């Protein structure tokens, strides 16, 4: 029963945070502030949204994806962000349950979601948003003792230097924001799951790029944001990484 409640709670939290992060990323891209009292408005007619219209996912579906006054389509990314965050957070809570691993995996996923959304909206991963979550990650690792903290430090270094090496060798395509993102995320994941997350992220990114090329949605020179693919890689590593490592007789390290 607590497991089911935790899963539902996390899914709802994910949807709400997805909605909030989408606003933060959108306003950030437009150079507007997201703190303070500015109300959410329809981007087309400017009407202030009523509380029921702010319910993630549900309001989009009830309104058929359109503004109730002017009928303008609400951006799909809005629904996708809310649904993806609800699904990811729900799956992680169900996989890990109540405990340090559950909390750390949720903190990791939500910070990755925010950075993916700023990457999608503006093409930037902000250094501060990538590195600030390191503090809660370290706190959530601390009950595992020195070995767990050391594992986190190795994960951060591995995440940073793998992306940094690619930036230096390829001279473009990836930004330092991606390196900071994997540095921060690596502290939470620990080095083994970081290695797996990088591998899975590049696989998903590579196949998606090929698929988009084949469907002629992007050109050869289009710069795809890497953040969302790294986030998907980390999510997959968090969900199935310990089982994949276990297959080779490896442990993912505390708290996984
Ligand atoms: Zn409107």
PDB file of C-alpha atoms and ligand atoms in Angstrom:
ATOM      1  CA  UNK A   1       0.000   0.000   0.000  1.00  0.00           C
ATOM      2  CA  UNK A   2       2.700   2.596   0.843  1.00  0.00           C
ATOM      3  CA  UNK A   3       4.436   1.612  -2.423  1.00  0.00           C
ATOM      4  CA  UNK A   4       1.301   2.306  -4.472  1.00  0.00           C
ATOM      5  CA  UNK A   5       0.698   5.606  -2.680  1.00  0.00           C
ATOM      6  CA  UNK A   6       4.341   6.652  -3.182  1.00  0.00           C
ATOM      7  CA  UNK A   7       4.108   5.807  -6.898  1.00  0.00           C
ATOM      8  CA  UNK A   8       0.908   7.824  -7.394  1.00  0.00           C
ATOM      9  CA  UNK A   9       2.236  10.720  -5.318  1.00  0.00           C
ATOM     10  CA  UNK A  10       5.462  10.767  -7.356  1.00  0.00           C
ATOM     11  CA  UNK A  11       3.572  10.686 -10.670  1.00  0.00           C
ATOM     12  CA  UNK A  12       1.444  13.677  -9.605  1.00  0.00           C
ATOM     13  CA  UNK A  13       4.544  15.479  -8.297  1.00  0.00           C
ATOM     14  CA  UNK A  14       6.269  14.729 -11.621  1.00  0.00           C
ATOM     15  CA  UNK A  15       3.371  16.211 -13.619  1.00  0.00           C
ATOM     16  CA  UNK A  16       3.305  19.369 -11.488  1.00  0.00           C
ATOM     17  CA  UNK A  17       7.087  19.810 -11.626  1.00  0.00           C
ATOM     18  CA  UNK A  18       7.080  19.114 -15.381  1.00  0.00           C
ATOM     19  CA  UNK A  19       4.530  21.886 -15.843  1.00  0.00           C
ATOM     20  CA  UNK A  20       6.525  24.256 -13.610  1.00  0.00           C
ATOM     21  CA  UNK A  21       9.892  23.440 -15.237  1.00  0.00           C
ATOM     22  CA  UNK A  22       8.360  24.022 -18.666  1.00  0.00           C
ATOM     23  CA  UNK A  23       7.303  27.528 -17.589  1.00  0.00           C
ATOM     24  CA  UNK A  24      10.747  28.183 -16.077  1.00  0.00           C
ATOM     25  CA  UNK A  25      12.505  27.030 -19.258  1.00  0.00           C
ATOM     26  CA  UNK A  26      10.146  28.927 -21.564  1.00  0.00           C
ATOM     27  CA  UNK A  27      10.414  32.187 -19.633  1.00  0.00           C
ATOM     28  CA  UNK A  28      14.165  31.696 -19.272  1.00  0.00           C
ATOM     29  CA  UNK A  29      14.471  31.392 -23.058  1.00  0.00           C
ATOM     30  CA  UNK A  30      12.505  34.642 -23.458  1.00  0.00           C
ATOM     31  CA  UNK A  31      14.542  36.445 -20.819  1.00  0.00           C
ATOM     32  CA  UNK A  32      11.537  36.806 -18.473  1.00  0.00           C
ATOM     33  CA  UNK A  33      11.724  35.985 -14.781  1.00  0.00           C
ATOM     34  CA  UNK A  34       9.833  32.938 -13.503  1.00  0.00           C
ATOM     35  CA  UNK A  35       9.806  33.848  -9.830  1.00  0.00           C
ATOM     36  CA  UNK A  36       7.610  36.677  -8.575  1.00  0.00           C
ATOM     37  CA  UNK A  37       3.910  37.012  -9.163  1.00  0.00           C
ATOM     38  CA  UNK A  38       3.485  36.938 -12.908  1.00  0.00           C
ATOM     39  CA  UNK A  39       0.376  34.849 -13.631  1.00  0.00           C
ATOM     40  CA  UNK A  40       0.273  32.206 -16.357  1.00  0.00           C
ATOM     41  CA  UNK A  41      -1.423  33.488 -19.484  1.00  0.00           C
ATOM     42  CA  UNK A  42      -2.440  32.185 -22.874  1.00  0.00           C
ATOM     43  CA  UNK A  43       0.527  32.963 -25.134  1.00  0.00           C
ATOM     44  CA  UNK A  44      -1.851  33.973 -27.916  1.00  0.00           C
ATOM     45  CA  UNK A  45      -4.707  36.077 -26.413  1.00  0.00           C
ATOM     46  CA  UNK A  46      -3.034  36.988 -23.105  1.00  0.00           C
ATOM     47  CA  UNK A  47      -5.965  35.944 -20.901  1.00  0.00           C
ATOM     48  CA  UNK A  48      -4.901  34.964 -17.357  1.00  0.00           C
ATOM     49  CA  UNK A  49      -5.473  31.216 -16.941  1.00  0.00           C
ATOM     50  CA  UNK A  50      -8.029  30.006 -14.377  1.00  0.00           C
ATOM     51  CA  UNK A  51      -6.898  27.496 -11.716  1.00  0.00           C
ATOM     52  CA  UNK A  52      -8.573  24.477 -13.458  1.00  0.00           C
ATOM     53  CA  UNK A  53      -6.638  25.326 -16.623  1.00  0.00           C
ATOM     54  CA  UNK A  54      -3.383  24.935 -14.693  1.00  0.00           C
ATOM     55  CA  UNK A  55      -3.938  21.259 -13.802  1.00  0.00           C
ATOM     56  CA  UNK A  56      -1.192  19.378 -15.666  1.00  0.00           C
ATOM     57  CA  UNK A  57      -2.140  16.912 -18.436  1.00  0.00           C
ATOM     58  CA  UNK A  58      -5.852  16.851 -17.438  1.00  0.00           C
ATOM     59  CA  UNK A  59      -6.553  20.448 -18.498  1.00  0.00           C
ATOM     60  CA  UNK A  60      -4.824  19.920 -21.844  1.00  0.00           C
ATOM     61  CA  UNK A  61      -6.956  16.842 -22.572  1.00  0.00           C
ATOM     62  CA  UNK A  62     -10.230  18.415 -21.361  1.00  0.00           C
ATOM     63  CA  UNK A  63      -9.662  21.488 -23.539  1.00  0.00           C
ATOM     64  CA  UNK A  64      -8.618  19.432 -26.551  1.00  0.00           C
ATOM     65  CA  UNK A  65      -5.201  21.118 -26.493  1.00  0.00           C
ATOM     66  CA  UNK A  66      -6.654  24.572 -27.211  1.00  0.00           C
ATOM     67  CA  UNK A  67      -7.164  27.855 -25.330  1.00  0.00           C
ATOM     68  CA  UNK A  68     -10.776  28.159 -24.142  1.00  0.00           C
ATOM     69  CA  UNK A  69     -11.154  31.757 -25.285  1.00  0.00           C
ATOM     70  CA  UNK A  70      -9.176  32.166 -28.482  1.00  0.00           C
ATOM     71  CA  UNK A  71      -8.912  28.513 -29.591  1.00  0.00           C
ATOM     72  CA  UNK A  72      -5.168  28.769 -30.241  1.00  0.00           C
ATOM     73  CA  UNK A  73      -3.308  25.451 -29.892  1.00  0.00           C
ATOM     74  CA  UNK A  74      -1.401  25.018 -26.616  1.00  0.00           C
ATOM     75  CA  UNK A  75       2.222  23.982 -27.345  1.00  0.00           C
ATOM     76  CA  UNK A  76       2.599  20.191 -27.492  1.00  0.00           C
ATOM     77  CA  UNK A  77       5.841  20.431 -25.531  1.00  0.00           C
ATOM     78  CA  UNK A  78       3.747  21.539 -22.556  1.00  0.00           C
ATOM     79  CA  UNK A  79       1.768  18.263 -22.531  1.00  0.00           C
ATOM     80  CA  UNK A  80       4.857  16.182 -23.355  1.00  0.00           C
ATOM     81  CA  UNK A  81       6.841  17.690 -20.463  1.00  0.00           C
ATOM     82  CA  UNK A  82       4.033  17.042 -17.981  1.00  0.00           C
ATOM     83  CA  UNK A  83       3.298  13.508 -19.186  1.00  0.00           C
ATOM     84  CA  UNK A  84       6.973  12.489 -19.461  1.00  0.00           C
ATOM     85  CA  UNK A  85       7.761  13.797 -15.967  1.00  0.00           C
ATOM     86  CA  UNK A  86       4.702  12.038 -14.506  1.00  0.00           C
ATOM     87  CA  UNK A  87       5.655   8.767 -16.194  1.00  0.00           C
ATOM     88  CA  UNK A  88       9.363   8.943 -15.299  1.00  0.00           C
ATOM     89  CA  UNK A  89       8.772   9.885 -11.660  1.00  0.00           C
ATOM     90  CA  UNK A  90       6.025   7.265 -11.291  1.00  0.00           C
ATOM     91  CA  UNK A  91       8.205   4.506 -12.773  1.00  0.00           C
ATOM     92  CA  UNK A  92      11.170   5.395 -10.550  1.00  0.00           C
ATOM     93  CA  UNK A  93       9.025   5.482  -7.397  1.00  0.00           C
ATOM     94  CA  UNK A  94       7.535   2.109  -8.315  1.00  0.00           C
ATOM     95  CA  UNK A  95      11.007   0.661  -9.095  1.00  0.00           C
ATOM     96  CA  UNK A  96      12.755   1.870  -5.926  1.00  0.00           C
ATOM     97  CA  UNK A  97       9.977   2.397  -3.379  1.00  0.00           C
ATOM     98  CA  UNK A  98      10.181   4.559  -0.276  1.00  0.00           C
ATOM     99  CA  UNK A  99      13.799   5.004   0.819  1.00  0.00           C
ATOM    100  CA  UNK A 100      17.101   6.673  -0.060  1.00  0.00           C
ATOM    101  CA  UNK A 101      17.246   5.134  -3.540  1.00  0.00           C
ATOM    102  CA  UNK A 102      13.693   6.292  -4.288  1.00  0.00           C
ATOM    103  CA  UNK A 103      14.400   9.851  -3.132  1.00  0.00           C
ATOM    104  CA  UNK A 104      17.761  10.072  -4.912  1.00  0.00           C
ATOM    105  CA  UNK A 105      16.342   8.700  -8.170  1.00  0.00           C
ATOM    106  CA  UNK A 106      13.467  11.229  -8.057  1.00  0.00           C
ATOM    107  CA  UNK A 107      15.843  14.134  -7.322  1.00  0.00           C
ATOM    108  CA  UNK A 108      18.067  13.017 -10.208  1.00  0.00           C
ATOM    109  CA  UNK A 109      15.190  12.647 -12.625  1.00  0.00           C
ATOM    110  CA  UNK A 110      13.616  16.016 -11.796  1.00  0.00           C
ATOM    111  CA  UNK A 111      16.920  17.889 -12.159  1.00  0.00           C
ATOM    112  CA  UNK A 112      17.505  16.169 -15.519  1.00  0.00           C
ATOM    113  CA  UNK A 113      13.970  17.094 -16.600  1.00  0.00           C
ATOM    114  CA  UNK A 114      14.560  20.787 -15.849  1.00  0.00           C
ATOM    115  CA  UNK A 115      17.859  20.831 -17.740  1.00  0.00           C
ATOM    116  CA  UNK A 116      16.356  18.944 -20.700  1.00  0.00           C
ATOM    117  CA  UNK A 117      13.571  21.515 -20.932  1.00  0.00           C
ATOM    118  CA  UNK A 118      15.920  24.516 -20.896  1.00  0.00           C
ATOM    119  CA  UNK A 119      17.943  22.697 -23.576  1.00  0.00           C
ATOM    120  CA  UNK A 120      14.798  22.146 -25.688  1.00  0.00           C
ATOM    121  CA  UNK A 121      13.469  25.702 -25.253  1.00  0.00           C
ATOM    122  CA  UNK A 122      16.675  27.694 -25.609  1.00  0.00           C
ATOM    123  CA  UNK A 123      19.428  25.273 -26.658  1.00  0.00           C
ATOM    124  CA  UNK A 124      21.196  25.977 -23.357  1.00  0.00           C
ATOM    125  CA  UNK A 125      21.898  24.008 -20.239  1.00  0.00           C
ATOM    126  CA  UNK A 126      22.541  26.536 -17.493  1.00  0.00           C
ATOM    127  CA  UNK A 127      25.642  25.735 -15.426  1.00  0.00           C
ATOM    128  CA  UNK A 128      23.869  26.634 -12.199  1.00  0.00           C
ATOM    129  CA  UNK A 129      20.820  24.436 -12.906  1.00  0.00           C
ATOM    130  CA  UNK A 130      23.154  21.570 -13.839  1.00  0.00           C
ATOM    131  CA  UNK A 131      25.454  21.855 -10.812  1.00  0.00           C
ATOM    132  CA  UNK A 132      23.209  23.069  -7.963  1.00  0.00           C
ATOM    133  CA  UNK A 133      21.436  19.666  -7.621  1.00  0.00           C
ATOM    134  CA  UNK A 134      24.818  18.210  -6.587  1.00  0.00           C
ATOM    135  CA  UNK A 135      24.080  19.419  -3.027  1.00  0.00           C
ATOM    136  CA  UNK A 136      20.915  17.326  -2.527  1.00  0.00           C
ATOM    137  CA  UNK A 137      22.588  14.394  -4.306  1.00  0.00           C
ATOM    138  CA  UNK A 138      25.490  14.486  -1.825  1.00  0.00           C
ATOM    139  CA  UNK A 139      23.076  14.766   1.116  1.00  0.00           C
ATOM    140  CA  UNK A 140      21.016  11.800  -0.118  1.00  0.00           C
ATOM    141  CA  UNK A 141      24.223   9.754  -0.607  1.00  0.00           C
ATOM    142  CA  UNK A 142      25.645  10.581   2.818  1.00  0.00           C
ATOM    143  CA  UNK A 143      23.752   7.826   4.744  1.00  0.00           C
ATOM    144  CA  UNK A 144      25.731   5.341   2.613  1.00  0.00           C
ATOM    145  CA  UNK A 145      28.969   6.527   4.170  1.00  0.00           C
ATOM    146  CA  UNK A 146      32.335   7.464   2.677  1.00  0.00           C
ATOM    147  CA  UNK A 147      32.361   4.752   0.023  1.00  0.00           C
ATOM    148  CA  UNK A 148      29.054   6.011  -1.367  1.00  0.00           C
ATOM    149  CA  UNK A 149      30.309   9.622  -1.426  1.00  0.00           C
ATOM    150  CA  UNK A 150      33.515   8.490  -3.125  1.00  0.00           C
ATOM    151  CA  UNK A 151      31.437   6.603  -5.705  1.00  0.00           C
ATOM    152  CA  UNK A 152      29.461   9.813  -6.343  1.00  0.00           C
ATOM    153  CA  UNK A 153      32.662  11.842  -6.783  1.00  0.00           C
ATOM    154  CA  UNK A 154      33.977   9.286  -9.298  1.00  0.00           C
ATOM    155  CA  UNK A 155      30.637   9.425 -11.134  1.00  0.00           C
ATOM    156  CA  UNK A 156      30.826  13.209 -11.384  1.00  0.00           C
ATOM    157  CA  UNK A 157      34.393  13.104 -12.706  1.00  0.00           C
ATOM    158  CA  UNK A 158      33.567  10.353 -15.202  1.00  0.00           C
ATOM    159  CA  UNK A 159      30.481  12.188 -16.503  1.00  0.00           C
ATOM    160  CA  UNK A 160      32.416  15.431 -16.886  1.00  0.00           C
ATOM    161  CA  UNK A 161      35.537  14.054 -18.546  1.00  0.00           C
ATOM    162  CA  UNK A 162      33.767  11.774 -21.039  1.00  0.00           C
ATOM    163  CA  UNK A 163      31.728  14.713 -22.422  1.00  0.00           C
ATOM    164  CA  UNK A 164      34.724  17.091 -22.130  1.00  0.00           C
ATOM    165  CA  UNK A 165      36.848  14.667 -24.173  1.00  0.00           C
ATOM    166  CA  UNK A 166      34.154  14.539 -26.872  1.00  0.00           C
ATOM    167  CA  UNK A 167      33.910  18.363 -26.923  1.00  0.00           C
ATOM    168  CA  UNK A 168      37.679  18.729 -27.333  1.00  0.00           C
ATOM    169  CA  UNK A 169      37.936  16.011 -30.005  1.00  0.00           C
ATOM    170  CA  UNK A 170      34.806  16.935 -32.004  1.00  0.00           C
ATOM    171  CA  UNK A 171      35.119  20.732 -31.609  1.00  0.00           C
ATOM    172  CA  UNK A 172      31.419  21.426 -31.485  1.00  0.00           C
ATOM    173  CA  UNK A 173      28.068  19.695 -31.405  1.00  0.00           C
ATOM    174  CA  UNK A 174      28.202  19.459 -27.657  1.00  0.00           C
ATOM    175  CA  UNK A 175      28.384  22.308 -25.190  1.00  0.00           C
ATOM    176  CA  UNK A 176      30.025  22.614 -21.793  1.00  0.00           C
ATOM    177  CA  UNK A 177      26.503  22.628 -20.365  1.00  0.00           C
ATOM    178  CA  UNK A 178      26.279  18.940 -21.330  1.00  0.00           C
ATOM    179  CA  UNK A 179      29.550  18.273 -19.489  1.00  0.00           C
ATOM    180  CA  UNK A 180      28.295  20.054 -16.356  1.00  0.00           C
ATOM    181  CA  UNK A 181      24.982  18.208 -16.627  1.00  0.00           C
ATOM    182  CA  UNK A 182      26.731  14.827 -16.611  1.00  0.00           C
ATOM    183  CA  UNK A 183      29.090  15.976 -13.848  1.00  0.00           C
ATOM    184  CA  UNK A 184      26.128  16.833 -11.603  1.00  0.00           C
ATOM    185  CA  UNK A 185      24.110  13.803 -12.596  1.00  0.00           C
ATOM    186  CA  UNK A 186      27.167  11.536 -12.176  1.00  0.00           C
ATOM    187  CA  UNK A 187      27.444  12.505  -8.489  1.00  0.00           C
ATOM    188  CA  UNK A 188      23.926  11.163  -7.963  1.00  0.00           C
ATOM    189  CA  UNK A 189      24.324   8.073 -10.137  1.00  0.00           C
ATOM    190  CA  UNK A 190      27.748   6.849  -8.978  1.00  0.00           C
ATOM    191  CA  UNK A 191      30.375   5.849 -11.537  1.00  0.00           C
ATOM    192  CA  UNK A 192      28.934   2.550 -12.765  1.00  0.00           C
ATOM    193  CA  UNK A 193      25.452   3.897 -13.486  1.00  0.00           C
ATOM    194  CA  UNK A 194      27.059   7.031 -14.999  1.00  0.00           C
ATOM    195  CA  UNK A 195      28.966   4.876 -17.482  1.00  0.00           C
ATOM    196  CA  UNK A 196      25.768   3.023 -18.348  1.00  0.00           C
ATOM    197  CA  UNK A 197      23.737   6.264 -18.587  1.00  0.00           C
ATOM    198  CA  UNK A 198      26.278   7.765 -21.022  1.00  0.00           C
ATOM    199  CA  UNK A 199      26.243   4.632 -23.150  1.00  0.00           C
ATOM    200  CA  UNK A 200      22.446   4.384 -23.221  1.00  0.00           C
ATOM    201  CA  UNK A 201      22.058   8.142 -23.795  1.00  0.00           C
ATOM    202  CA  UNK A 202      24.364   8.094 -26.829  1.00  0.00           C
ATOM    203  CA  UNK A 203      22.632   4.977 -28.198  1.00  0.00           C
ATOM    204  CA  UNK A 204      19.167   6.546 -27.871  1.00  0.00           C
ATOM    205  CA  UNK A 205      20.468   9.854 -29.251  1.00  0.00           C
ATOM    206  CA  UNK A 206      22.204   8.188 -32.191  1.00  0.00           C
ATOM    207  CA  UNK A 207      19.214   6.085 -33.203  1.00  0.00           C
ATOM    208  CA  UNK A 208      16.846   9.049 -32.768  1.00  0.00           C
ATOM    209  CA  UNK A 209      19.078  11.217 -34.958  1.00  0.00           C
ATOM    210  CA  UNK A 210      19.140   8.503 -37.644  1.00  0.00           C
ATOM    211  CA  UNK A 211      15.350   8.153 -37.424  1.00  0.00           C
ATOM    212  CA  UNK A 212      14.813  11.922 -37.690  1.00  0.00           C
ATOM    213  CA  UNK A 213      17.230  12.072 -40.645  1.00  0.00           C
ATOM    214  CA  UNK A 214      15.407   9.217 -42.387  1.00  0.00           C
ATOM    215  CA  UNK A 215      12.048  10.966 -41.859  1.00  0.00           C
ATOM    216  CA  UNK A 216      13.660  14.187 -43.151  1.00  0.00           C
ATOM    217  CA  UNK A 217      12.641  16.003 -39.937  1.00  0.00           C
ATOM    218  CA  UNK A 218      16.205  17.288 -39.539  1.00  0.00           C
ATOM    219  CA  UNK A 219      19.087  17.972 -41.890  1.00  0.00           C
ATOM    220  CA  UNK A 220      22.641  16.672 -41.617  1.00  0.00           C
ATOM    221  CA  UNK A 221      23.825  19.884 -40.024  1.00  0.00           C
ATOM    222  CA  UNK A 222      20.964  20.387 -37.575  1.00  0.00           C
ATOM    223  CA  UNK A 223      22.252  20.615 -33.996  1.00  0.00           C
ATOM    224  CA  UNK A 224      20.093  18.353 -31.837  1.00  0.00           C
ATOM    225  CA  UNK A 225      19.981  19.169 -28.126  1.00  0.00           C
ATOM    226  CA  UNK A 226      21.868  16.439 -26.287  1.00  0.00           C
ATOM    227  CA  UNK A 227      20.441  17.061 -22.802  1.00  0.00           C
ATOM    228  CA  UNK A 228      17.147  15.200 -23.300  1.00  0.00           C
ATOM    229  CA  UNK A 229      18.975  12.122 -24.652  1.00  0.00           C
ATOM    230  CA  UNK A 230      21.368  12.102 -21.689  1.00  0.00           C
ATOM    231  CA  UNK A 231      18.308  12.358 -19.430  1.00  0.00           C
ATOM    232  CA  UNK A 232      16.661   9.373 -21.130  1.00  0.00           C
ATOM    233  CA  UNK A 233      19.929   7.442 -20.767  1.00  0.00           C
ATOM    234  CA  UNK A 234      20.051   8.247 -17.055  1.00  0.00           C
ATOM    235  CA  UNK A 235      16.388   7.298 -16.604  1.00  0.00           C
ATOM    236  CA  UNK A 236      16.977   3.922 -18.285  1.00  0.00           C
ATOM    237  CA  UNK A 237      20.099   3.398 -16.155  1.00  0.00           C
ATOM    238  CA  UNK A 238      18.127   4.218 -12.997  1.00  0.00           C
ATOM    239  CA  UNK A 239      15.319   1.827 -13.914  1.00  0.00           C
ATOM    240  CA  UNK A 240      17.290  -1.166 -15.229  1.00  0.00           C
ATOM    241  CA  UNK A 241      20.967  -0.348 -14.643  1.00  0.00           C
ATOM    242  CA  UNK A 242      21.378  -2.465 -11.502  1.00  0.00           C
ATOM    243  CA  UNK A 243      19.816  -5.462 -13.293  1.00  0.00           C
ATOM    244  CA  UNK A 244      22.068  -4.959 -16.350  1.00  0.00           C
ATOM    245  CA  UNK A 245      25.161  -4.659 -14.127  1.00  0.00           C
ATOM    246  CA  UNK A 246      24.005  -7.613 -12.043  1.00  0.00           C
ATOM    247  CA  UNK A 247      23.977  -9.729 -15.206  1.00  0.00           C
ATOM    248  CA  UNK A 248      27.764  -9.257 -15.359  1.00  0.00           C
ATOM    249  CA  UNK A 249      28.069  -9.851 -11.630  1.00  0.00           C
ATOM    250  CA  UNK A 250      28.570  -6.152 -10.798  1.00  0.00           C
ATOM    251  CA  UNK A 251      26.842  -4.127  -8.124  1.00  0.00           C
ATOM    252  CA  UNK A 252      25.665  -0.586  -8.861  1.00  0.00           C
ATOM    253  CA  UNK A 253      26.809   0.596  -5.402  1.00  0.00           C
ATOM    254  CA  UNK A 254      24.823   2.115  -2.537  1.00  0.00           C
ATOM    255  CA  UNK A 255      21.922   3.111  -2.551  1.00  0.00           C
ATOM    256  CA  UNK A 256      21.052   1.254  -5.761  1.00  0.00           C
TER     257      UNK A 256
HETATM  258 ZN1  LIG B   1      -6.014  32.286 -25.764  1.00  0.00          ZN
END
